[in-house]
XYZ file of C-alpha atoms in Angstrom:
783
model
C 8.142 42.308 11.999
C 5.039 40.468 10.883
C 1.810 40.720 12.782
C 0.635 37.296 14.020
C -3.019 36.857 14.972
C -4.658 33.998 16.781
C -8.409 33.524 17.046
C -11.049 31.019 18.059
C -11.445 28.358 15.393
C -15.214 28.659 15.669
C -15.103 32.255 14.524
C -15.923 32.865 10.841
C -12.327 33.697 10.011
C -9.057 35.166 11.214
C -6.317 37.158 9.563
C -2.553 37.011 9.758
C 0.094 39.051 8.005
C 3.064 36.887 7.133
C 6.531 38.242 6.526
C 8.807 36.966 3.801
C 11.928 38.260 2.097
C 10.967 41.462 0.387
C 7.181 41.362 0.676
C 4.139 40.599 2.812
C 1.197 38.388 2.058
C -2.144 38.372 3.858
C -3.908 35.093 4.542
C -7.378 34.245 5.721
C -8.195 31.048 7.583
C -11.806 29.882 7.621
C -13.030 26.769 9.428
C -16.363 25.044 8.863
C -17.707 21.643 9.844
C -16.778 20.280 6.437
C -13.384 21.734 5.696
C -10.691 24.219 6.466
C -9.764 26.893 3.940
C -6.657 28.959 3.506
C -6.707 31.892 1.098
C -3.682 34.073 0.461
C -3.330 37.254 -1.536
C -1.002 40.161 -2.111
C -2.573 43.589 -2.249
C -5.861 43.333 -4.114
C -4.895 40.181 -6.006
C -6.064 36.861 -4.671
C -4.617 33.395 -5.043
C -6.647 30.186 -5.121
C -8.474 28.574 -2.265
C -6.911 25.536 -0.636
C -9.401 23.084 0.860
C -8.495 20.576 3.561
C -10.900 18.167 5.293
C -11.664 18.729 8.937
C -9.938 16.168 11.207
C -13.205 14.992 12.727
C -14.518 13.743 9.398
C -11.796 11.371 8.308
C -9.742 8.729 10.092
C -5.998 9.083 10.401
C -5.271 6.884 7.386
C -7.168 9.226 5.106
C -5.421 12.308 6.462
C -1.962 10.916 5.913
C -1.850 11.893 2.283
C -0.501 14.678 0.155
C -2.438 17.489 -1.390
C -1.356 20.014 -3.924
C -2.686 22.846 -6.046
C -1.260 23.629 -9.435
C 0.823 26.787 -9.507
C -0.385 30.348 -9.463
C 1.510 33.591 -10.013
C 3.616 34.081 -6.913
C 4.870 37.265 -5.392
C 7.298 36.214 -2.684
C 9.045 33.304 -1.013
C 7.148 31.905 1.925
C 6.654 28.830 4.044
C 3.285 28.759 5.796
C 2.175 26.469 8.574
C -1.503 26.171 9.430
C -2.649 24.276 12.467
C -5.782 23.211 14.317
C -4.804 22.649 17.947
C -6.807 21.058 20.767
C -7.259 24.478 22.304
C -9.473 25.355 19.312
C -7.040 27.986 18.126
C -6.549 28.620 14.450
C -3.230 30.132 13.493
C -1.354 30.763 10.322
C 2.369 31.180 10.765
C 5.518 31.565 8.735
C 8.233 29.074 9.484
C 11.332 28.190 7.474
C 12.495 29.617 4.165
C 11.074 27.208 1.617
C 12.666 25.042 -0.975
C 11.561 25.542 -4.542
C 8.566 23.450 -5.574
C 8.374 24.199 -9.279
C 5.256 26.289 -8.867
C 3.232 23.546 -7.212
C 1.725 23.975 -3.767
C 2.257 20.871 -1.635
C 0.596 19.970 1.617
C 1.060 17.196 4.116
C -1.665 16.227 6.543
C -0.311 14.736 9.745
C -2.033 13.709 12.960
C 0.243 13.859 15.965
C -0.613 13.251 19.599
C 2.454 15.130 20.783
C 2.085 18.645 22.219
C 2.147 21.130 19.368
C 2.938 24.812 19.043
C 4.589 26.803 16.297
C 5.629 30.308 17.295
C 7.652 31.942 14.521
C 9.637 35.096 14.699
C 10.497 37.412 11.832
C 13.615 39.516 11.955
C 15.124 41.462 9.123
C 12.666 39.876 6.688
C 13.949 36.376 7.518
C 11.743 33.905 9.339
C 12.772 31.074 11.634
C 10.923 29.196 14.378
C 11.840 29.716 17.996
C 13.882 26.965 19.580
C 12.464 25.312 22.657
C 15.207 22.859 23.471
C 16.079 19.432 22.064
C 12.471 18.328 21.845
C 11.264 21.467 20.137
C 11.389 19.900 16.667
C 9.625 16.969 15.174
C 9.434 16.771 11.410
C 8.834 20.280 10.156
C 7.805 22.321 13.180
C 8.445 22.843 16.866
C 5.967 20.813 18.897
C 5.503 22.105 22.413
C 1.900 22.865 23.449
C -0.800 20.377 24.417
C -3.283 18.633 22.226
C -3.855 16.817 18.983
C -3.001 18.896 15.919
C -3.557 18.719 12.214
C -0.399 20.101 10.642
C -0.686 21.337 7.123
C 2.684 22.342 5.775
C 2.391 24.490 2.701
C 5.404 25.325 0.592
C 4.905 27.637 -2.357
C 7.602 28.444 -4.886
C 7.436 32.121 -5.635
C 10.777 32.747 -7.324
C 11.663 32.780 -11.013
C 11.881 29.351 -12.713
C 15.662 29.496 -12.973
C 16.468 30.175 -9.339
C 20.181 30.394 -8.849
C 21.702 27.409 -7.108
C 18.961 24.947 -7.993
C 19.120 23.008 -11.209
C 15.977 21.838 -12.918
C 14.380 18.916 -11.163
C 17.256 18.623 -8.726
C 17.942 19.015 -5.046
C 19.490 22.240 -3.822
C 22.913 21.144 -2.595
C 22.756 23.614 0.281
C 19.711 21.785 1.648
C 20.798 18.240 0.829
C 21.794 17.543 4.406
C 18.117 17.768 5.402
C 17.695 14.269 3.985
C 19.951 12.891 6.692
C 17.832 14.425 9.470
C 14.364 13.876 8.000
C 11.797 11.738 9.779
C 10.293 8.541 8.432
C 7.295 10.129 6.710
C 9.547 12.521 4.806
C 11.973 9.784 3.814
C 9.075 7.797 2.376
C 8.939 10.496 -0.274
C 12.450 9.721 -1.502
C 12.970 10.604 -5.148
C 16.020 9.538 -7.127
C 16.478 12.556 -9.362
C 17.240 15.099 -6.627
C 19.090 12.440 -4.613
C 21.435 11.881 -7.554
C 22.993 15.249 -6.731
C 23.993 14.155 -3.233
C 27.633 13.579 -2.483
C 28.836 10.095 -1.598
C 28.818 10.866 2.120
C 25.367 12.436 1.957
C 23.924 9.475 0.080
C 25.542 7.050 2.516
C 24.043 8.963 5.448
C 20.635 8.950 3.782
C 20.684 5.168 3.227
C 21.854 4.511 6.779
C 19.053 6.667 8.139
C 16.522 4.784 6.040
C 17.798 1.543 7.566
C 17.766 2.947 11.085
C 14.196 4.222 10.792
C 13.024 1.189 8.773
C 11.530 3.466 6.128
C 9.099 1.538 3.876
C 10.002 2.324 0.257
C 8.335 1.047 -2.891
C 9.978 -0.948 -5.660
C 10.260 2.056 -7.999
C 12.195 3.923 -5.309
C 14.417 1.018 -4.280
C 15.522 0.040 -7.778
C 16.908 3.457 -8.630
C 18.335 3.964 -5.123
C 20.250 0.697 -5.547
C 21.741 2.044 -8.771
C 22.708 5.323 -7.090
C 24.404 3.401 -4.299
C 26.277 1.231 -6.811
C 27.499 4.293 -8.723
C 28.911 5.713 -5.493
C 30.494 2.393 -4.485
C 28.286 2.027 -1.415
C 27.129 -1.551 -2.014
C 29.997 -2.936 0.066
C 28.440 -1.275 3.137
C 25.358 -3.493 2.783
C 25.261 -4.395 6.471
C 24.215 -0.785 7.192
C 21.589 -0.710 4.435
C 17.873 -1.613 4.516
C 17.272 -5.308 3.699
C 14.743 -4.324 1.014
C 17.441 -2.333 -0.765
C 19.763 -5.354 -0.905
C 17.179 -7.210 -2.965
C 17.828 -4.797 -5.836
C 21.642 -4.810 -5.766
C 23.740 -6.260 -8.568
C 24.425 -9.732 -7.203
C 27.483 -10.198 -9.405
C 29.198 -7.547 -7.291
C 28.743 -9.485 -4.044
C 32.115 -10.780 -2.924
C 32.415 -14.462 -2.107
C 33.655 -13.633 1.396
C 30.522 -11.554 2.046
C 28.086 -13.928 0.380
C 26.461 -15.470 3.456
C 26.256 -12.151 5.321
C 24.716 -10.448 2.284
C 22.103 -13.154 1.710
C 21.238 -13.317 5.396
C 20.466 -9.583 5.462
C 18.705 -9.539 2.088
C 16.539 -12.469 3.225
C 15.048 -10.188 5.877
C 13.495 -8.057 3.129
C 10.195 -8.303 1.275
C 10.692 -10.311 -1.913
C 7.220 -9.248 -3.102
C 8.940 -5.992 -4.052
C 10.595 -7.943 -6.874
C 7.259 -8.768 -8.493
C 8.264 -6.934 -11.687
C 11.871 -8.197 -11.611
C 11.483 -11.982 -12.002
C 15.083 -12.504 -13.113
C 16.449 -10.651 -10.107
C 14.262 -12.762 -7.845
C 15.503 -15.976 -9.452
C 19.094 -14.732 -9.333
C 18.743 -14.068 -5.620
C 17.632 -17.646 -5.038
C 20.488 -19.076 -7.099
C 22.962 -16.853 -5.289
C 21.612 -18.035 -1.948
C 22.135 -21.668 -2.967
C 25.672 -20.897 -4.045
C 26.348 -19.336 -0.639
C 25.260 -22.620 0.934
C 27.862 -24.431 -1.163
C 25.458 -25.703 -3.789
C 22.217 -27.689 -3.835
C 21.393 -30.129 -1.090
C 18.561 -32.632 -0.641
C 17.610 -31.315 2.812
C 17.930 -27.799 4.181
C 19.213 -27.733 7.761
C 18.189 -25.342 10.538
C 21.280 -23.195 9.894
C 20.491 -23.136 6.166
C 16.970 -21.959 6.901
C 18.256 -19.255 9.230
C 20.342 -17.901 6.371
C 17.583 -18.155 3.766
C 14.904 -16.304 5.719
C 12.028 -15.134 3.532
C 13.587 -16.724 0.429
C 12.030 -19.992 1.612
C 8.678 -18.549 0.514
C 9.742 -19.355 -3.067
C 10.515 -23.010 -2.293
C 8.492 -25.798 -3.815
C 6.501 -28.387 -1.863
C 9.137 -31.144 -1.909
C 11.807 -28.844 -0.477
C 9.509 -27.719 2.327
C 8.579 -31.280 3.269
C 12.236 -32.383 3.252
C 13.530 -29.370 5.200
C 14.247 -29.229 8.908
C 11.003 -28.593 10.867
C 12.372 -25.105 11.640
C 11.057 -24.238 8.184
C 7.828 -23.245 9.925
C 9.576 -20.100 11.179
C 10.425 -19.187 7.607
C 6.923 -19.879 6.328
C 5.509 -17.536 8.973
C 7.066 -14.677 7.010
C 5.340 -15.543 3.739
C 2.505 -13.182 2.788
C 0.582 -16.179 1.427
C 1.109 -19.849 0.602
C 0.411 -21.449 -2.759
C -1.824 -24.519 -2.913
C 1.191 -26.830 -3.191
C 2.909 -25.098 -0.280
C -0.237 -25.552 1.808
C -0.145 -29.235 0.931
C 3.501 -29.430 2.033
C 2.729 -27.599 5.283
C 0.016 -30.103 6.163
C 2.258 -33.044 5.289
C 4.956 -31.647 7.578
C 2.503 -31.055 10.446
C 1.017 -34.540 10.020
C 4.441 -36.166 10.199
C 4.857 -35.196 13.843
C 8.412 -33.953 13.193
C 7.641 -30.412 14.344
C 7.704 -29.216 17.949
C 3.936 -29.698 18.068
C 4.313 -33.438 17.672
C 1.552 -35.553 16.066
C -1.872 -33.861 15.726
C -3.352 -35.911 18.555
C -0.900 -34.318 21.009
C -1.296 -30.704 19.893
C -2.078 -28.144 22.591
C -3.394 -24.583 22.594
C 0.019 -22.950 23.044
C 1.534 -24.906 20.162
C -1.306 -24.003 17.820
C -1.113 -20.332 18.752
C 2.613 -20.403 18.010
C 1.762 -21.327 14.415
C 0.254 -17.868 13.956
C -1.345 -17.394 10.515
C -0.067 -20.812 9.384
C -2.832 -22.353 11.477
C -5.388 -20.944 9.034
C -4.046 -23.372 6.395
C -4.531 -26.540 8.483
C -6.680 -29.020 6.557
C -9.944 -30.562 7.813
C -8.247 -33.976 7.938
C -5.784 -32.762 10.567
C -8.443 -30.955 12.619
C -10.281 -34.270 12.878
C -7.260 -35.706 14.694
C -6.924 -32.841 17.219
C -8.438 -33.310 20.680
C -11.873 -31.675 20.737
C -11.249 -29.485 23.789
C -7.994 -28.178 22.333
C -9.627 -27.485 18.988
C -12.537 -25.601 20.548
C -10.241 -23.476 22.705
C -8.196 -22.570 19.660
C -11.322 -21.873 17.602
C -12.556 -19.440 20.245
C -9.202 -17.666 20.376
C -9.102 -17.255 16.582
C -12.636 -15.842 16.411
C -11.790 -13.459 19.251
C -8.760 -12.218 17.311
C -10.919 -11.696 14.247
C -13.591 -9.777 16.144
C -10.891 -7.582 17.688
C -9.380 -6.852 14.289
C -6.142 -8.768 14.953
C -6.855 -11.344 12.247
C -8.260 -10.533 8.836
C -11.739 -11.746 7.929
C -10.211 -13.529 4.937
C -7.762 -15.593 7.006
C -10.263 -16.195 9.796
C -12.911 -17.366 7.321
C -10.485 -19.806 5.731
C -9.725 -21.265 9.156
C -13.371 -21.418 10.252
C -14.441 -23.091 7.017
C -11.837 -25.850 7.345
C -12.439 -26.340 11.072
C -16.225 -26.594 10.738
C -15.881 -28.964 7.790
C -13.881 -31.309 10.035
C -16.383 -30.971 12.849
C -19.290 -31.743 10.510
C -17.689 -35.074 9.657
C -17.310 -35.989 13.325
C -20.595 -34.802 14.749
C -23.854 -36.686 14.299
C -26.379 -35.484 11.755
C -28.684 -33.967 14.392
C -27.515 -30.448 13.533
C -27.853 -30.847 9.797
C -30.730 -29.365 7.838
C -33.994 -31.174 8.515
C -36.985 -29.690 6.761
C -39.277 -31.325 9.293
C -37.666 -29.730 12.344
C -37.230 -26.157 13.540
C -34.663 -24.422 15.742
C -32.897 -26.940 17.983
C -30.247 -24.793 19.652
C -32.608 -22.068 20.813
C -33.305 -18.617 19.518
C -30.258 -16.512 18.795
C -30.005 -13.504 21.096
C -27.596 -10.606 21.481
C -25.839 -12.582 24.211
C -25.535 -15.587 21.902
C -23.617 -13.480 19.385
C -21.037 -12.550 22.024
C -19.972 -16.197 22.302
C -16.792 -16.873 20.309
C -18.013 -20.444 19.783
C -21.246 -19.196 18.216
C -20.408 -20.743 14.814
C -19.652 -24.087 16.434
C -22.948 -24.154 18.258
C -25.011 -22.860 15.318
C -24.249 -24.286 11.915
C -25.696 -22.572 8.844
C -29.000 -24.470 8.945
C -29.465 -23.599 12.606
C -28.556 -20.000 11.838
C -31.394 -19.924 9.346
C -33.866 -21.506 11.773
C -32.911 -19.691 14.968
C -32.188 -16.122 13.809
C -35.292 -13.947 13.947
C -35.793 -10.967 11.673
C -36.019 -8.483 14.528
C -32.819 -9.838 16.068
C -31.038 -9.611 12.708
C -32.119 -6.003 12.221
C -30.842 -4.989 15.667
C -27.665 -7.084 15.717
C -26.362 -7.184 12.163
C -22.997 -5.709 13.153
C -22.089 -8.201 15.921
C -23.295 -11.062 13.714
C -21.030 -10.044 10.832
C -18.069 -9.637 13.168
C -17.969 -13.430 13.143
C -16.088 -14.915 10.158
C -19.143 -16.563 8.629
C -18.575 -19.353 6.091
C -19.934 -18.685 2.607
C -23.063 -20.801 3.206
C -23.901 -18.810 6.342
C -23.287 -15.540 4.518
C -25.869 -16.596 1.943
C -28.337 -17.283 4.766
C -27.832 -13.759 6.118
C -28.272 -12.251 2.654
C -31.569 -14.107 2.190
C -32.836 -12.959 5.574
C -31.879 -9.347 4.856
C -34.037 -9.496 1.735
C -36.940 -10.671 3.908
C -36.361 -7.977 6.501
C -35.921 -5.192 3.947
C -37.992 -6.107 0.875
C -37.713 -2.531 -0.394
C -33.923 -2.482 -0.180
C -31.341 -2.430 2.597
C -31.223 0.942 4.402
C -28.021 2.901 3.921
C -27.009 2.693 7.581
C -27.131 -1.102 7.272
C -25.245 -1.124 3.975
C -22.195 0.199 5.807
C -22.193 -2.960 7.925
C -22.194 -5.539 5.110
C -18.849 -5.168 3.237
C -18.159 -8.872 3.826
C -21.446 -9.781 2.086
C -21.271 -7.425 -0.881
C -19.612 -9.984 -3.168
C -22.834 -12.021 -3.049
C -24.914 -9.279 -4.674
C -25.442 -8.908 -8.401
C -25.120 -5.548 -10.110
C -28.893 -5.614 -10.547
C -29.408 -5.985 -6.798
C -26.888 -3.220 -6.100
C -28.889 -1.049 -8.478
C -31.779 -1.082 -5.967
C -29.639 0.356 -3.155
C -29.741 4.001 -2.043
C -26.226 5.355 -1.488
C -25.977 9.027 -0.599
C -22.919 9.154 1.662
C -19.224 8.908 0.867
C -18.817 6.946 4.102
C -21.047 4.242 2.648
C -19.020 4.133 -0.566
C -15.769 3.823 1.387
C -17.190 1.019 3.558
C -18.516 -0.996 0.617
C -15.339 -0.536 -1.443
C -13.004 -1.444 1.427
C -10.229 -3.953 0.631
C -12.284 -6.845 2.055
C -15.507 -5.500 0.558
C -16.907 -5.442 -2.947
C -15.351 -7.279 -5.850
C -13.567 -5.151 -8.398
C -16.306 -5.575 -10.994
C -18.886 -4.264 -8.510
C -17.075 -0.933 -8.170
C -18.851 0.790 -11.044
C -22.323 -0.200 -9.861
C -21.738 0.931 -6.266
C -20.185 4.202 -7.310
C -22.947 4.884 -9.828
C -25.608 4.651 -7.112
C -23.696 7.324 -5.200
C -23.403 9.536 -8.285
C -27.094 9.055 -9.067
C -27.857 10.694 -5.721
C -25.828 13.813 -6.586
C -22.629 12.459 -5.089
C -19.241 13.527 -6.445
C -15.923 11.736 -6.600
C -13.574 13.895 -4.555
C -9.851 13.626 -3.974
C -10.472 12.406 -0.423
C -12.763 9.672 -1.723
C -10.201 8.537 -4.311
C -7.530 8.300 -1.625
C -9.878 6.391 0.681
C -10.914 3.721 -1.839
C -7.457 3.382 -3.418
C -6.102 3.602 -6.927
C -7.039 0.038 -7.829
C -10.728 0.988 -7.725
C -10.048 3.422 -10.566
C -9.376 0.347 -12.686
C -13.036 -0.637 -12.441
C -14.739 2.720 -12.797
C -16.395 3.397 -16.118
C -14.731 5.873 -18.504
C -17.713 8.163 -17.977
C -17.225 8.093 -14.210
C -13.523 8.838 -14.568
C -14.167 11.679 -16.972
C -16.603 13.202 -14.468
C -13.834 13.600 -11.857
C -12.815 17.242 -11.690
C -9.099 17.828 -12.425
C -8.813 19.687 -9.118
C -10.057 16.613 -7.230
C -7.692 14.376 -9.165
C -4.868 16.681 -8.132
C -5.996 16.541 -4.513
C -5.832 12.749 -4.628
C -2.199 12.892 -5.709
C -0.593 9.924 -7.383
C -2.510 6.657 -7.110
C -1.303 3.132 -7.853
C -3.087 1.901 -10.987
C -0.535 -0.752 -11.974
C -3.162 -3.504 -11.728
C -5.466 -1.829 -14.267
C -6.117 -3.345 -17.701
C -4.481 -1.461 -20.555
C -7.708 0.136 -21.773
C -8.262 1.669 -18.348
C -4.663 2.860 -18.094
C -5.214 4.772 -21.316
C -8.285 6.527 -19.888
C -6.540 7.332 -16.607
C -3.493 8.686 -18.410
C -5.696 11.192 -20.224
C -7.321 12.268 -16.951
C -3.968 12.579 -15.186
C -2.564 14.642 -18.042
C -5.548 16.954 -17.774
C -4.865 17.366 -14.057
C -1.076 17.699 -14.067
C -0.176 19.235 -17.426
C 0.258 22.706 -15.935
C 3.349 21.695 -13.968
C 6.103 24.177 -14.815
C 8.954 21.732 -15.410
C 9.276 18.329 -16.997
C 10.756 17.023 -13.747
C 7.706 18.107 -11.729
C 5.372 16.791 -14.428
C 7.111 13.399 -14.472
C 6.919 13.029 -10.698
C 3.159 13.520 -10.784
C 2.502 11.507 -13.932
C 4.803 8.534 -13.235
C 2.055 6.142 -11.991
C -0.136 6.938 -14.994
C 2.437 6.501 -17.758
C 1.172 2.995 -18.463
C -1.304 4.694 -20.757
C 1.147 7.121 -22.346
C 1.551 7.258 -26.148
C 4.919 6.838 -27.789
C 5.332 10.599 -28.323
C 5.079 11.191 -24.573
C 7.733 8.589 -23.793
C 10.103 9.990 -26.403
C 9.635 13.455 -24.944
C 10.409 12.173 -21.434
C 13.469 10.367 -22.772
C 14.778 13.620 -24.219
C 14.227 15.268 -20.831
C 16.539 12.696 -19.131
C 14.042 11.611 -16.487
C 15.862 8.285 -15.816
C 12.707 6.182 -15.540
C 12.894 3.370 -12.994
C 12.506 -0.209 -14.181
C 9.318 -0.783 -12.158
C 7.553 2.029 -14.016
C 9.035 0.828 -17.315
C 7.547 -2.667 -16.930
C 4.080 -1.090 -16.604
C 4.245 0.761 -19.933
C 1.895 -0.184 -22.749
C 3.578 -3.186 -24.474
C 2.359 -2.063 -27.883
C 3.738 1.421 -27.389
C 7.024 -0.027 -26.199
C 7.394 -1.851 -29.519
C 7.621 1.552 -31.203
C 10.598 2.641 -29.118
C 14.089 2.136 -30.482
C 17.012 0.888 -28.444
C 18.247 4.464 -28.323
C 14.876 5.671 -27.008
C 14.834 3.055 -24.265
C 18.456 3.625 -23.298
C 17.857 7.354 -22.938
C 14.524 6.895 -21.177
C 15.982 4.585 -18.531
C 19.207 6.550 -18.233
C 21.263 5.315 -15.296
C 18.717 2.525 -14.741
C 19.182 0.838 -18.146
C 21.171 -1.999 -16.569
C 18.013 -3.093 -14.757
C 16.688 -4.574 -18.012
C 18.782 -7.617 -17.114
C 16.821 -8.011 -13.884
C 13.461 -7.907 -15.646
C 14.075 -9.523 -19.015
C 11.610 -12.356 -18.322
C 8.841 -9.886 -17.516
C 6.219 -10.216 -20.295
C 6.468 -6.570 -21.320
C 10.271 -6.630 -21.436
C 10.649 -10.035 -23.066
C 8.180 -9.090 -25.791
C 10.219 -6.009 -26.624
C 13.539 -7.880 -26.481
C 12.263 -10.518 -28.896
C 11.738 -7.773 -31.469
C 15.443 -6.826 -31.362
C 18.305 -8.310 -33.320
C 21.518 -9.619 -31.810
C 23.333 -6.361 -32.402
C 20.701 -4.382 -30.498
C 20.821 -6.847 -27.607
C 24.565 -6.435 -27.465
C 24.085 -2.674 -27.369
C 22.020 -3.133 -24.221
C 24.637 -5.397 -22.669
C 22.357 -8.442 -22.863
C 23.182 -11.840 -24.315
C 21.702 -12.890 -27.634
C 19.043 -15.153 -26.131
C 16.277 -12.883 -24.811
C 14.514 -15.779 -23.136
C 17.617 -17.308 -21.637
C 18.737 -17.088 -18.015
C 20.108 -13.821 -16.747
C 23.712 -13.161 -16.043
C 23.340 -12.726 -12.299
C 21.402 -15.954 -11.960
C 24.326 -17.882 -13.366
C 27.145 -15.806 -12.042
C 27.641 -17.775 -8.850
C 30.356 -20.331 -9.022
C 29.208 -23.906 -8.848
C 25.515 -23.302 -9.218
C 24.176 -26.190 -11.286
C 21.422 -26.023 -13.845
C 19.225 -28.367 -11.838
C 18.710 -28.367 -8.107
C 16.445 -30.026 -5.510
C 15.350 -26.531 -4.591
C 13.249 -25.352 -7.509
C 12.183 -21.737 -7.011
C 8.438 -21.344 -7.124
C 7.492 -17.689 -7.274
C 4.516 -16.842 -5.130
C 1.750 -14.938 -6.897
C 1.673 -11.192 -6.408
C -2.040 -11.183 -5.810
C -4.776 -13.568 -4.829
C -7.806 -14.398 -6.931
C -10.594 -13.775 -7.213
C -10.930 -10.113 -6.435
C -7.409 -9.102 -5.502
C -5.233 -6.138 -6.089
C -1.521 -5.737 -6.180
C -0.247 -4.972 -2.711
C -0.419 -1.887 -1.318
C -0.438 1.484 -2.892
C 1.632 4.740 -2.221
C 0.547 8.349 -2.443
C 3.687 10.267 -3.441
C 4.404 13.838 -4.491
C 7.482 15.521 -5.892
C 10.121 17.416 -4.047
C 11.859 19.422 -6.835
C 14.522 21.525 -5.191
C 13.543 20.458 -1.706
C 12.151 17.633 0.373
C 9.370 15.443 -0.994
C 6.543 14.878 1.435
C 4.772 11.569 1.341
C 2.440 9.541 3.517
C 1.886 5.928 2.605
C -1.636 4.682 2.013
C -1.484 0.979 1.524
C -4.404 -0.590 0.040
C -4.621 -4.278 -0.366
C -7.207 -6.933 -0.539
C -7.228 -10.651 -0.368
C -8.939 -13.577 -1.925
C -12.342 -14.857 -1.003
C -11.988 -17.349 1.836
C -12.124 -20.981 0.938
C -10.944 -24.212 2.452
C -8.553 -25.590 -0.170
C -9.292 -29.315 -0.391
C -6.136 -31.203 0.479
C -5.712 -34.950 0.311
C -6.108 -35.872 3.944
C -8.231 -38.752 5.064
């Protein structure tokens, strides 16, 4: 029986002896204001320290990540659970027998408001948690005592590399059923290689659970999962599968009788996931048209109900000709192209929608438009009744100040609305060098008015905002979605208020203004805190090319780039760090950050990041574990690395393949690529128009193309796109793919932080990082 100790978390440390099959390990838990440490040893030998940030220092989003230490020499099997409970108790406990982790220590940080307690028992050298009824389990542990807890689940593989019953890189069949009972955060860590060992029934149960829990998976996970499902003949059960997964299915296998049902469910997914599979995206649109019976000049309400999010790829003429219900479809689009915005305004101006003509619009109707209202042109706002427009303006600013509407979208709306108002109002509020403040001095109370920007245009802002008021109320001022001209006014005034440089506490308040500053101006800032770096490099903060300058000011003041900081600012910021800054990151901190999304990086930066990642992850014991950690960084891999991975049968997903170095890809033979992709080689058909893929295909002869199962025209249409009976070569609905990112200053959507599972469950918490374009009122032709 193991001895279990519990002590006050404020004490310097506590000890706990933990039982495990055949041996005992002693662990010390130390808590400080900055971090929590766990140190384990056996006898006189000591393992490495594991550092975890204290919960008070980082918001929930930064804690929901994965941490790992590279392997050390292990002495016994163990599964440790360390917790900080609201009662200020610090305990280290043994829970379930672990799965093998290929010598890599994994940790998951989870904040949970549910009551939490883990009380293990050890009998006959086997450990299992006590049961406390049906609600005693949530995720990994039993949760039963009060308070917020930080759960750090540590699983260390301490058995020989060739553990019986677990093949290299695979999932132990005896534990495969855990997939079917895992919670959403665990399922987010889905990995195809171990899942390929699941039986048909187990895989079916896993996919159904993903659908039931609406687990958000990334494109690299979905593409290979779709292939696994196809191999097991599960595609016919599509009605029980996640809509996102249907986007990746082989559309030639969709039966005619199921066509409409399949498209209807697939159209509930996120087509942005197909960003690297342009041919699959086009094929989906053609298949949808075929399900409707062919092209038609006007899409009806029932057609639009079937098409769902696929309408986001329609061109302007199709939107204008469609039933007014098309507005419901457009609400699901992540963004509208300039031509789609033009079509939206034409449709709203026609009066055919439920809102009627602009002169009859009311507050409720405008609010029903949701984010579409941010695209309304100045010409239409000029036709809206003033009282209605002002009420709606106030409601939009209130949503922005409460964080319910992004600054980007709110600023686009405000810019267009104020432009319309400026054309209607007399010139008395316009800049007059001979006059001073007309509206009255701006006070703290003034800034609480949601119509502040209507009452004070940018010239009045300059005249009526005193320096002392700006210094004391910078935060509430910048909560308003200021137009670009007004932002420039604030920047100029800040320079007057702080001629020696903006204080650091104020820098944290100006992410929305950072894009206005040159690298020379940033060079005069004093940045000593990681919190300041995170604020300035937020998704709506600095431009990408300002990243290096901001980070350098932090490093100049003895700052260091830690794993927590990398997770907080997101992988896309790595794209804009200098090679010297990247090289300065300690491998241990890079490991703590886990896998970051660097797909948007230029090739030169991918090469640098690959070298850093290899330095951090090269000590993984197996190729499977190494590949799981290195997958996001393989865009910078040399040809020798890819050939080695091909020989190891990693079955690279098509999303990762499209991000490889195009020049390196040219050096790979058909045999290399076929082996590298493995069971996913058929996905080349879905991505053959992708620049990286098409460039490689053009270098092949007809015989090689035939070997890959592709037709002899690498630039021609894909099979699936033309597999639907009766689909003509020309159609009134011309697919117009929406861009995957906005410019300037945008990143690919979201990024994931994933870690491997290798002989057990993968733990993953999603950290999506995104950013949008700078707000601007797109000039549309409305008089």
